[in-house]
mmCIF file of C-alpha atoms and ligand atoms in Angstrom:
data_model
loop_
_atom_site.group_PDB
_atom_site.id
_atom_site.type_symbol
_atom_site.label_atom_id
_atom_site.label_comp_id
_atom_site.label_asym_id
_atom_site.label_seq_id
_atom_site.Cartn_x
_atom_site.Cartn_y
_atom_site.Cartn_z
ATOM 1 C CA MET A 1 9.974 19.228 9.167
ATOM 2 C CA ALA A 2 12.493 16.669 9.637
ATOM 3 C CA VAL A 3 15.683 15.351 7.593
ATOM 4 C CA LEU A 4 16.512 11.677 7.103
ATOM 5 C CA VAL A 5 19.971 10.662 7.244
ATOM 6 C CA THR A 6 20.645 7.249 6.239
ATOM 7 C CA GLY A 7 23.863 6.022 7.343
ATOM 8 C CA GLY A 8 23.964 8.550 10.123
ATOM 9 C CA ALA A 9 25.951 5.971 12.228
ATOM 10 C CA GLY A 10 28.816 5.923 9.740
ATOM 11 C CA TYR A 11 31.876 8.077 9.607
ATOM 12 C CA ILE A 12 30.998 10.897 6.995
ATOM 13 C CA GLY A 13 27.162 10.725 8.209
ATOM 14 C CA SER A 14 27.749 11.090 11.963
ATOM 15 C CA HIS A 15 30.000 14.051 11.308
ATOM 16 C CA THR A 16 27.123 15.509 9.265
ATOM 17 C CA VAL A 17 24.391 14.512 11.903
ATOM 18 C CA SER A 18 26.579 16.809 14.177
ATOM 19 C CA GLU A 19 26.653 19.637 11.725
ATOM 20 C CA PHE A 20 23.221 19.464 10.947
ATOM 21 C CA MET A 21 22.285 19.673 14.800
ATOM 22 C CA ALA A 22 24.169 22.395 15.020
ATOM 23 C CA GLN A 23 22.295 24.384 12.238
ATOM 24 C CA GLY A 24 19.239 23.566 14.178
ATOM 25 C CA GLU A 25 17.748 20.848 11.960
ATOM 26 C CA ASP A 26 15.396 18.269 13.289
ATOM 27 C CA VAL A 27 17.408 14.899 12.170
ATOM 28 C CA ILE A 28 16.448 11.242 12.066
ATOM 29 C CA VAL A 29 19.053 8.569 11.462
ATOM 30 C CA LEU A 30 18.493 5.051 9.810
ATOM 31 C CA ASP A 31 21.325 2.912 9.754
ATOM 32 C CA ASN A 32 21.601 -0.962 10.066
ATOM 33 C CA LEU A 33 24.668 -0.678 12.086
ATOM 34 C CA GLN A 34 26.520 -3.077 9.765
ATOM 35 C CA LYS A 35 29.521 -0.647 9.745
ATOM 36 C CA GLY A 36 28.137 2.122 11.539
ATOM 37 C CA HIS A 37 28.431 2.300 15.584
ATOM 38 C CA CYS A 38 25.586 3.076 17.804
ATOM 39 C CA ASP A 39 27.814 5.477 20.009
ATOM 40 C CA ALA A 40 28.081 7.659 16.383
ATOM 41 C CA VAL A 41 24.435 8.131 16.584
ATOM 42 C CA LEU A 42 23.561 11.908 18.017
ATOM 43 C CA ALA A 43 20.176 12.036 16.725
ATOM 44 C CA LYS A 44 17.417 11.427 19.576
ATOM 45 C CA THR A 45 15.523 9.950 16.865
ATOM 46 C CA PHE A 46 17.123 6.467 15.555
ATOM 47 C CA TYR A 47 16.003 3.602 13.847
ATOM 48 C CA GLU A 48 18.109 0.654 13.438
ATOM 49 C CA GLY A 49 17.701 -1.260 10.044
ATOM 50 C CA ASP A 50 18.043 -1.721 6.606
ATOM 51 C CA ILE A 51 16.772 0.503 3.672
ATOM 52 C CA ARG A 52 15.718 -2.723 1.958
ATOM 53 C CA ASP A 53 13.214 -3.130 4.867
ATOM 54 C CA SER A 54 10.224 -1.838 3.104
ATOM 55 C CA GLU A 55 8.017 -1.984 6.007
ATOM 56 C CA LEU A 56 10.658 -0.417 7.993
ATOM 57 C CA LEU A 57 11.313 2.452 5.383
ATOM 58 C CA ASP A 58 7.571 3.057 5.001
ATOM 59 C CA LYS A 59 7.065 3.298 8.725
ATOM 60 C CA VAL A 60 10.031 5.897 9.072
ATOM 61 C CA PHE A 61 8.320 7.966 5.992
ATOM 62 C CA SER A 62 4.735 7.752 7.466
ATOM 63 C CA SER A 63 5.798 8.931 11.035
ATOM 64 C CA HIS A 64 7.755 11.710 10.343
ATOM 65 C CA ASP A 65 7.203 15.069 8.263
ATOM 66 C CA ILE A 66 10.431 14.235 6.248
ATOM 67 C CA GLU A 67 11.699 17.167 4.200
ATOM 68 C CA ALA A 68 14.389 15.841 2.778
ATOM 69 C CA VAL A 69 17.011 12.747 2.558
ATOM 70 C CA VAL A 70 20.587 12.930 3.297
ATOM 71 C CA HIS A 71 21.817 9.412 1.919
ATOM 72 C CA PHE A 72 25.142 7.898 3.105
ATOM 73 C CA ALA A 73 23.992 4.036 3.601
ATOM 74 C CA ALA A 74 26.467 2.460 1.344
ATOM 75 C CA ASP A 75 29.567 0.129 1.073
ATOM 76 C CA SER A 76 32.422 2.381 0.303
ATOM 77 C CA LEU A 77 35.731 0.442 -0.184
ATOM 78 C CA VAL A 78 37.549 0.488 -3.463
ATOM 79 C CA GLY A 79 39.616 -2.629 -3.117
ATOM 80 C CA GLU A 80 36.529 -4.895 -1.534
ATOM 81 C CA SER A 81 34.326 -3.519 -4.126
ATOM 82 C CA VAL A 82 36.529 -5.074 -6.908
ATOM 83 C CA GLN A 83 36.474 -8.258 -4.964
ATOM 84 C CA ILE A 84 32.851 -8.541 -4.187
ATOM 85 C CA PRO A 85 30.988 -6.523 -7.121
ATOM 86 C CA LEU A 86 27.519 -8.001 -6.445
ATOM 87 C CA GLN A 87 27.363 -6.994 -2.833
ATOM 88 C CA TYR A 88 28.049 -3.398 -4.024
ATOM 89 C CA TYR A 89 25.365 -3.434 -6.380
ATOM 90 C CA ASP A 90 23.114 -4.698 -3.731
ATOM 91 C CA ASN A 91 23.994 -2.509 -1.057
ATOM 92 C CA ASN A 92 24.491 0.630 -2.874
ATOM 93 C CA LEU A 93 22.346 0.652 -5.920
ATOM 94 C CA ILE A 94 19.422 -1.354 -5.106
ATOM 95 C CA THR A 95 19.038 0.284 -1.556
ATOM 96 C CA ALA A 96 19.316 3.882 -3.282
ATOM 97 C CA GLN A 97 16.600 2.689 -5.933
ATOM 98 C CA ARG A 98 14.026 1.616 -3.073
ATOM 99 C CA LEU A 99 14.818 4.875 -1.008
ATOM 100 C CA LEU A 100 13.790 6.815 -3.892
ATOM 101 C CA VAL A 101 10.847 4.529 -4.576
ATOM 102 C CA CYS A 102 9.868 5.380 -1.000
ATOM 103 C CA MET A 103 10.654 9.148 -1.457
ATOM 104 C CA GLU A 104 8.381 9.164 -4.760
ATOM 105 C CA LYS A 105 5.661 7.735 -2.850
ATOM 106 C CA HIS A 106 5.868 9.877 0.362
ATOM 107 C CA GLY A 107 6.448 13.375 -1.793
ATOM 108 C CA VAL A 108 9.530 13.716 -0.534
ATOM 109 C CA LYS A 109 11.353 16.026 -2.945
ATOM 110 C CA LYS A 110 14.998 16.575 -1.772
ATOM 111 C CA ILE A 111 17.850 14.437 -1.579
ATOM 112 C CA VAL A 112 21.560 14.841 -0.940
ATOM 113 C CA PHE A 113 23.690 12.320 -2.223
ATOM 114 C CA SER A 114 26.909 10.939 -1.058
ATOM 115 C CA SER A 115 28.889 10.227 -4.269
ATOM 116 C CA THR A 116 32.540 10.052 -4.682
ATOM 117 C CA ALA A 117 35.507 10.891 -6.738
ATOM 118 C CA ALA A 118 35.998 7.192 -7.840
ATOM 119 C CA THR A 119 33.187 8.083 -10.204
ATOM 120 C CA TYR A 120 35.832 9.641 -12.698
ATOM 121 C CA GLY A 121 38.297 6.721 -13.015
ATOM 122 C CA GLU A 122 41.824 7.480 -14.043
ATOM 123 C CA PRO A 123 41.520 11.054 -14.846
ATOM 124 C CA LYS A 124 42.654 12.554 -18.249
ATOM 125 C CA SER A 125 43.718 15.680 -16.543
ATOM 126 C CA ILE A 126 44.204 17.493 -12.913
ATOM 127 C CA PRO A 127 42.273 19.052 -11.201
ATOM 128 C CA ILE A 128 39.180 17.211 -11.980
ATOM 129 C CA LEU A 129 36.298 19.076 -13.172
ATOM 130 C CA GLU A 130 32.542 17.594 -12.608
ATOM 131 C CA THR A 131 32.109 17.789 -16.240
ATOM 132 C CA ASP A 132 35.070 15.490 -16.881
ATOM 133 C CA SER A 133 34.493 12.081 -18.094
ATOM 134 C CA LYS A 134 33.720 9.298 -15.722
ATOM 135 C CA GLU A 135 34.995 6.152 -16.553
ATOM 136 C CA PRO A 136 34.917 4.222 -12.981
ATOM 137 C CA THR A 137 37.789 1.369 -12.598
ATOM 138 C CA ASN A 138 36.278 0.033 -9.878
ATOM 139 C CA PRO A 139 32.350 -1.364 -8.645
ATOM 140 C CA TYR A 140 32.050 1.291 -6.127
ATOM 141 C CA GLY A 141 32.604 4.260 -8.362
ATOM 142 C CA GLU A 142 30.426 2.459 -10.908
ATOM 143 C CA THR A 143 27.610 1.939 -8.688
ATOM 144 C CA LYS A 144 27.880 5.609 -7.064
ATOM 145 C CA LEU A 145 27.685 6.796 -10.912
ATOM 146 C CA ALA A 146 24.721 4.668 -11.707
ATOM 147 C CA ILE A 147 22.931 6.542 -8.670
ATOM 148 C CA GLU A 148 23.729 9.784 -9.770
ATOM 149 C CA ASN A 149 22.198 8.892 -13.192
ATOM 150 C CA MET A 150 19.052 7.511 -11.377
ATOM 151 C CA LEU A 151 18.793 10.529 -9.545
ATOM 152 C CA LYS A 152 19.074 12.715 -12.738
ATOM 153 C CA TRP A 153 16.169 10.783 -14.323
ATOM 154 C CA CYS A 154 14.299 10.873 -10.959
ATOM 155 C CA GLY A 155 14.412 14.568 -11.145
ATOM 156 C CA GLN A 156 12.680 14.580 -14.750
ATOM 157 C CA ALA A 157 10.200 12.235 -13.991
ATOM 158 C CA TYR A 158 9.089 12.808 -10.595
ATOM 159 C CA GLY A 159 10.451 16.199 -9.782
ATOM 160 C CA ILE A 160 12.917 15.084 -7.021
ATOM 161 C CA SER A 161 15.831 17.644 -6.502
ATOM 162 C CA SER A 162 19.199 16.434 -5.877
ATOM 163 C CA VAL A 163 22.721 17.504 -5.016
ATOM 164 C CA ALA A 164 25.278 14.674 -5.385
ATOM 165 C CA LEU A 165 28.520 15.286 -3.698
ATOM 166 C CA ARG A 166 31.581 13.883 -4.694
ATOM 167 C CA TYR A 167 34.049 13.553 -2.075
ATOM 168 C CA PHE A 168 37.656 13.084 -2.575
ATOM 169 C CA ASN A 169 39.567 11.708 0.221
ATOM 170 C CA ALA A 170 37.875 12.096 3.467
ATOM 171 C CA ALA A 171 39.769 12.191 6.569
ATOM 172 C CA GLY A 172 40.199 13.772 10.179
ATOM 173 C CA ALA A 173 37.804 13.634 13.030
ATOM 174 C CA HIS A 174 35.338 16.133 14.886
ATOM 175 C CA LEU A 175 37.310 18.758 16.621
ATOM 176 C CA ASP A 176 36.012 17.891 20.088
ATOM 177 C CA GLY A 177 37.091 14.338 19.651
ATOM 178 C CA HIS A 178 33.780 12.640 20.406
ATOM 179 C CA ILE A 179 33.472 11.069 16.807
ATOM 180 C CA GLY A 180 36.000 9.997 14.148
ATOM 181 C CA GLU A 181 36.776 7.444 11.717
ATOM 182 C CA ASP A 182 36.274 3.595 13.048
ATOM 183 C CA HIS A 183 36.224 0.983 9.958
ATOM 184 C CA ARG A 184 36.460 -2.695 10.852
ATOM 185 C CA PRO A 185 38.534 -3.809 9.436
ATOM 186 C CA GLU A 186 40.460 -0.337 9.002
ATOM 187 C CA SER A 187 41.486 -0.029 5.261
ATOM 188 C CA HIS A 188 42.254 3.705 5.197
ATOM 189 C CA LEU A 189 45.469 5.151 4.808
ATOM 190 C CA ILE A 190 45.426 7.968 8.081
ATOM 191 C CA PRO A 191 43.738 5.589 10.464
ATOM 192 C CA ILE A 192 46.338 3.059 9.858
ATOM 193 C CA ILE A 193 49.311 5.279 9.792
ATOM 194 C CA LEU A 194 48.112 6.286 13.271
ATOM 195 C CA GLN A 195 47.616 2.683 14.322
ATOM 196 C CA VAL A 196 51.191 2.181 13.412
ATOM 197 C CA ALA A 197 52.061 5.345 15.494
ATOM 198 C CA LEU A 198 50.157 3.972 18.531
ATOM 199 C CA GLY A 199 52.036 0.722 18.070
ATOM 200 C CA GLN A 200 48.937 -1.447 17.242
ATOM 201 C CA ARG A 201 50.250 -2.275 13.832
ATOM 202 C CA ASP A 202 54.251 -2.944 13.061
ATOM 203 C CA SER A 203 54.202 -0.751 9.727
ATOM 204 C CA LEU A 204 52.053 0.958 6.939
ATOM 205 C CA GLN A 205 52.080 -1.329 3.991
ATOM 206 C CA ILE A 206 52.298 1.370 0.611
ATOM 207 C CA PHE A 207 50.558 0.178 -2.106
ATOM 208 C CA GLY A 208 52.760 0.612 -4.994
ATOM 209 C CA ASP A 209 55.570 2.915 -5.801
ATOM 210 C CA ASP A 210 55.782 2.498 -9.241
ATOM 211 C CA TYR A 211 52.892 5.023 -10.086
ATOM 212 C CA PRO A 212 53.487 7.691 -12.468
ATOM 213 C CA THR A 213 53.701 10.687 -9.694
ATOM 214 C CA PRO A 214 56.641 12.382 -8.133
ATOM 215 C CA ASP A 215 57.439 9.740 -5.654
ATOM 216 C CA GLY A 216 55.906 6.592 -7.154
ATOM 217 C CA THR A 217 53.346 6.239 -4.605
ATOM 218 C CA CYS A 218 49.368 7.405 -5.220
ATOM 219 C CA VAL A 219 48.565 11.230 -4.925
ATOM 220 C CA ARG A 220 45.142 11.983 -3.029
ATOM 221 C CA ASP A 221 43.128 15.194 -2.139
ATOM 222 C CA TYR A 222 42.557 14.961 1.647
ATOM 223 C CA ILE A 223 39.401 17.007 2.799
ATOM 224 C CA HIS A 224 38.322 17.170 6.534
ATOM 225 C CA VAL A 225 35.061 15.275 7.529
ATOM 226 C CA THR A 226 33.571 18.229 9.266
ATOM 227 C CA ASP A 227 34.175 20.163 6.080
ATOM 228 C CA LEU A 228 32.505 17.593 3.907
ATOM 229 C CA ALA A 229 29.384 17.538 6.240
ATOM 230 C CA MET A 230 29.196 21.303 6.127
ATOM 231 C CA ALA A 231 29.122 20.894 2.455
ATOM 232 C CA HIS A 232 25.969 18.847 2.882
ATOM 233 C CA TRP A 233 24.208 21.336 4.805
ATOM 234 C CA LEU A 234 25.004 24.107 2.192
ATOM 235 C CA SER A 235 23.383 21.824 -0.434
ATOM 236 C CA LEU A 236 20.467 21.220 1.295
ATOM 237 C CA GLU A 237 19.817 24.888 1.859
ATOM 238 C CA LYS A 238 20.484 25.177 -1.813
ATOM 239 C CA LEU A 239 17.738 22.864 -2.836
ATOM 240 C CA ARG A 240 15.641 24.582 -0.209
ATOM 241 C CA LYS A 241 15.872 27.891 -2.275
ATOM 242 C CA THR A 242 16.719 26.766 -5.946
ATOM 243 C CA GLN A 243 15.130 22.953 -6.333
ATOM 244 C CA LYS A 244 17.919 22.898 -8.981
ATOM 245 C CA SER A 245 19.894 19.422 -9.011
ATOM 246 C CA SER A 246 23.679 19.904 -9.255
ATOM 247 C CA VAL A 247 26.870 17.833 -8.812
ATOM 248 C CA TYR A 248 29.893 19.282 -7.071
ATOM 249 C CA ASN A 249 33.422 18.008 -6.217
ATOM 250 C CA LEU A 250 34.468 18.520 -2.593
ATOM 251 C CA GLY A 251 38.303 18.599 -1.988
ATOM 252 C CA ASN A 252 40.936 20.908 -1.185
ATOM 253 C CA GLY A 253 42.533 20.892 -4.436
ATOM 254 C CA GLU A 254 45.923 19.920 -3.328
ATOM 255 C CA GLY A 255 47.792 16.541 -3.836
ATOM 256 C CA PHE A 256 49.734 14.554 -1.124
ATOM 257 C CA SER A 257 51.386 11.150 -1.921
ATOM 258 C CA VAL A 258 51.081 8.286 0.502
ATOM 259 C CA ARG A 259 54.944 8.974 1.263
ATOM 260 C CA GLN A 260 54.115 12.780 2.058
ATOM 261 C CA VAL A 261 51.113 11.726 4.055
ATOM 262 C CA VAL A 262 53.279 9.164 6.234
ATOM 263 C CA GLU A 263 56.164 12.016 6.600
ATOM 264 C CA LYS A 264 53.203 14.734 7.973
ATOM 265 C CA ALA A 265 52.069 12.136 10.271
ATOM 266 C CA ARG A 266 55.677 11.357 11.690
ATOM 267 C CA GLU A 267 55.725 15.266 12.214
ATOM 268 C CA VAL A 268 52.597 15.503 14.096
ATOM 269 C CA THR A 269 52.613 12.241 16.348
ATOM 270 C CA GLY A 270 56.543 12.201 16.677
ATOM 271 C CA HIS A 271 56.636 8.355 16.066
ATOM 272 C CA VAL A 272 58.694 6.648 13.500
ATOM 273 C CA ILE A 273 55.893 4.680 11.789
ATOM 274 C CA PRO A 274 57.848 2.208 9.869
ATOM 275 C CA VAL A 275 56.481 1.498 5.827
ATOM 276 C CA GLN A 276 57.049 -1.583 3.759
ATOM 277 C CA VAL A 277 56.287 -1.288 0.132
ATOM 278 C CA VAL A 278 53.942 -3.834 -1.452
ATOM 279 C CA PRO A 279 52.143 -4.536 -4.618
ATOM 280 C CA ARG A 280 49.531 -2.081 -6.073
ATOM 281 C CA ARG A 281 46.060 -2.291 -4.746
ATOM 282 C CA ALA A 282 43.399 -3.119 -7.503
ATOM 283 C CA GLY A 283 41.333 -0.346 -8.819
ATOM 284 C CA ASP A 284 43.579 2.611 -7.457
ATOM 285 C CA PRO A 285 43.813 5.637 -9.955
ATOM 286 C CA ALA A 286 47.429 7.018 -9.598
ATOM 287 C CA VAL A 287 45.943 10.902 -8.896
ATOM 288 C CA LEU A 288 43.050 12.238 -7.527
ATOM 289 C CA ILE A 289 42.843 15.933 -6.897
ATOM 290 C CA ALA A 290 39.657 18.014 -7.135
ATOM 291 C CA SER A 291 38.932 21.321 -8.476
ATOM 292 C CA SER A 292 36.033 22.484 -6.127
ATOM 293 C CA GLU A 293 35.608 25.838 -7.736
ATOM 294 C CA LYS A 294 32.019 25.112 -8.449
ATOM 295 C CA ALA A 295 31.062 24.174 -4.725
ATOM 296 C CA LEU A 296 33.130 27.188 -3.078
ATOM 297 C CA ALA A 297 31.178 29.665 -5.833
ATOM 298 C CA GLU A 298 27.556 28.021 -5.865
ATOM 299 C CA LEU A 299 27.259 26.672 -2.443
ATOM 300 C CA GLY A 300 29.326 29.309 -0.414
ATOM 301 C CA TRP A 301 31.617 26.126 0.950
ATOM 302 C CA LYS A 302 34.650 27.439 2.433
ATOM 303 C CA PRO A 303 36.777 24.503 4.047
ATOM 304 C CA LYS A 304 37.827 25.553 7.476
ATOM 305 C CA PHE A 305 40.448 22.712 8.268
ATOM 306 C CA ASN A 306 42.190 23.041 4.710
ATOM 307 C CA SER A 307 45.809 21.828 5.853
ATOM 308 C CA LEU A 308 47.274 18.197 6.084
ATOM 309 C CA GLU A 309 48.379 19.142 9.098
ATOM 310 C CA GLN A 310 45.028 20.030 10.648
ATOM 311 C CA ILE A 311 43.447 16.994 9.221
ATOM 312 C CA ILE A 312 46.089 14.572 10.782
ATOM 313 C CA LYS A 313 46.098 16.137 14.221
ATOM 314 C CA THR A 314 42.116 15.929 14.637
ATOM 315 C CA ALA A 315 42.644 12.498 13.456
ATOM 316 C CA TRP A 316 45.381 11.850 16.100
ATOM 317 C CA ASN A 317 43.517 13.366 19.011
ATOM 318 C CA TRP A 318 40.297 10.924 18.141
ATOM 319 C CA GLN A 319 42.580 7.939 17.529
ATOM 320 C CA GLN A 320 44.831 8.599 20.925
ATOM 321 C CA TYR A 321 41.700 8.821 23.062
ATOM 322 C CA HIS A 322 39.906 6.018 21.248
ATOM 323 C CA PRO A 323 42.766 3.501 20.588
ATOM 324 C CA ASP A 324 39.907 1.067 20.035
ATOM 325 C CA GLY A 325 37.417 3.246 18.403
ATOM 326 C CA PHE A 326 33.865 3.086 19.454
ATOM 327 C CA ILE A 327 32.906 0.979 22.106
ATOM 328 C CA LYS A 328 30.953 -2.055 20.711
HETATM 329 N N1 LIG B 1 46.957 3.169 0.873
HETATM 330 C C1 LIG B 1 48.168 2.491 0.926
HETATM 331 N N2 LIG B 1 48.241 1.486 2.065
HETATM 332 C C2 LIG B 1 47.302 1.375 3.199
HETATM 333 C C3 LIG B 1 45.922 2.180 2.862
HETATM 334 C C4 LIG B 1 45.953 2.992 1.635
HETATM 335 O O1 LIG B 1 49.265 2.807 0.541
HETATM 336 O O2 LIG B 1 47.438 0.673 3.942
HETATM 337 C C5 LIG B 1 47.026 4.213 -0.366
HETATM 338 C C6 LIG B 1 46.106 3.716 -1.480
HETATM 339 O O3 LIG B 1 46.648 2.885 -2.178
HETATM 340 C C7 LIG B 1 45.519 5.049 -1.828
HETATM 341 C C8 LIG B 1 45.595 6.092 -0.754
HETATM 342 O O4 LIG B 1 46.548 5.393 0.207
HETATM 343 O O5 LIG B 1 46.376 5.512 -2.720
HETATM 344 C C9 LIG B 1 44.189 6.505 0.090
HETATM 345 O O6 LIG B 1 43.718 5.100 0.278
HETATM 346 P P1 LIG B 1 42.143 5.175 1.258
HETATM 347 O O7 LIG B 1 42.255 3.583 1.166
HETATM 348 O O8 LIG B 1 42.601 6.061 2.529
HETATM 349 O O9 LIG B 1 41.450 5.782 0.420
HETATM 350 P P2 LIG B 1 40.898 5.540 -1.144
HETATM 351 O O10 LIG B 1 41.662 6.480 -2.036
HETATM 352 O O11 LIG B 1 40.649 4.202 -1.663
HETATM 353 O O12 LIG B 1 39.299 6.419 -1.011
#
């Protein structure tokens, strides 16, 4: 039986496909390549197309014996989601609904869903627990939370069991350097810092230094993309054993400010990395740090690359050898 990975040509999707294949899974990728990269598709079976293409989706589900879906395909930028919310409702919520309709029709009963810490909004306490209140401060988090709720109701109505994984800040690249982070345009902190180190940008813009944090810049919990990928496989294994739906935070439980990340990148790269403070970015909470105790206990998940230095080193390894990302 096969596992369908939607968005398997994207950053976290491609690393997850790599881990699934290493575990001996038969993987099928569906990706419209709007944000993903052809060269990041590692699975032998690849469908280029959109989940909203119901004919294509039906063909994929009819042509293969699909046991489970791992659903990544989505828009995922906090700032952009505030500017163009309706696109986020279309690309995230509507696609998830179409996918679930097709899963229900074809009797596919397991899904691992790519969710986010943005579902919490401004946290009331740190570290954040799965049971904490969820009041997203941007449409990205809002659409992901709506999908989590949709999954809950689909579990009750159709017996589709799900694991929703709320990632904190995915970062780093595959250890062997063949896949890594490549967003166009790039908006994520670590790749931008490394582009400055490579001389591709003059400086890093720090979005606000007046947050209620020790150095005034936002604090995030960075988690290596390969550790995230492994959590997806463990989640599927759990669904295979228990059919019980769950939600898990995935982070290292340690926060680093933007300035601390820059400092660590200076150490790793040996470059100066000039910075410039600019106004806050809309929708950014001050501090996001996970409690991942539940995933550690219930999934048997154990992050391997759990220092900021290891995370930045792997990203730097990718970025140095792929300064222009994947070849288009
Ligand atoms: N950030 C920044 N400058 C940039 C990109 C990001 O100061 O050019 C900050 C951003 O405000 C946030 C943190 O870095 O506090 C991580 O942002 P990123 O976009 O990487 O991930 P997000 O937290 O949005 O998922």
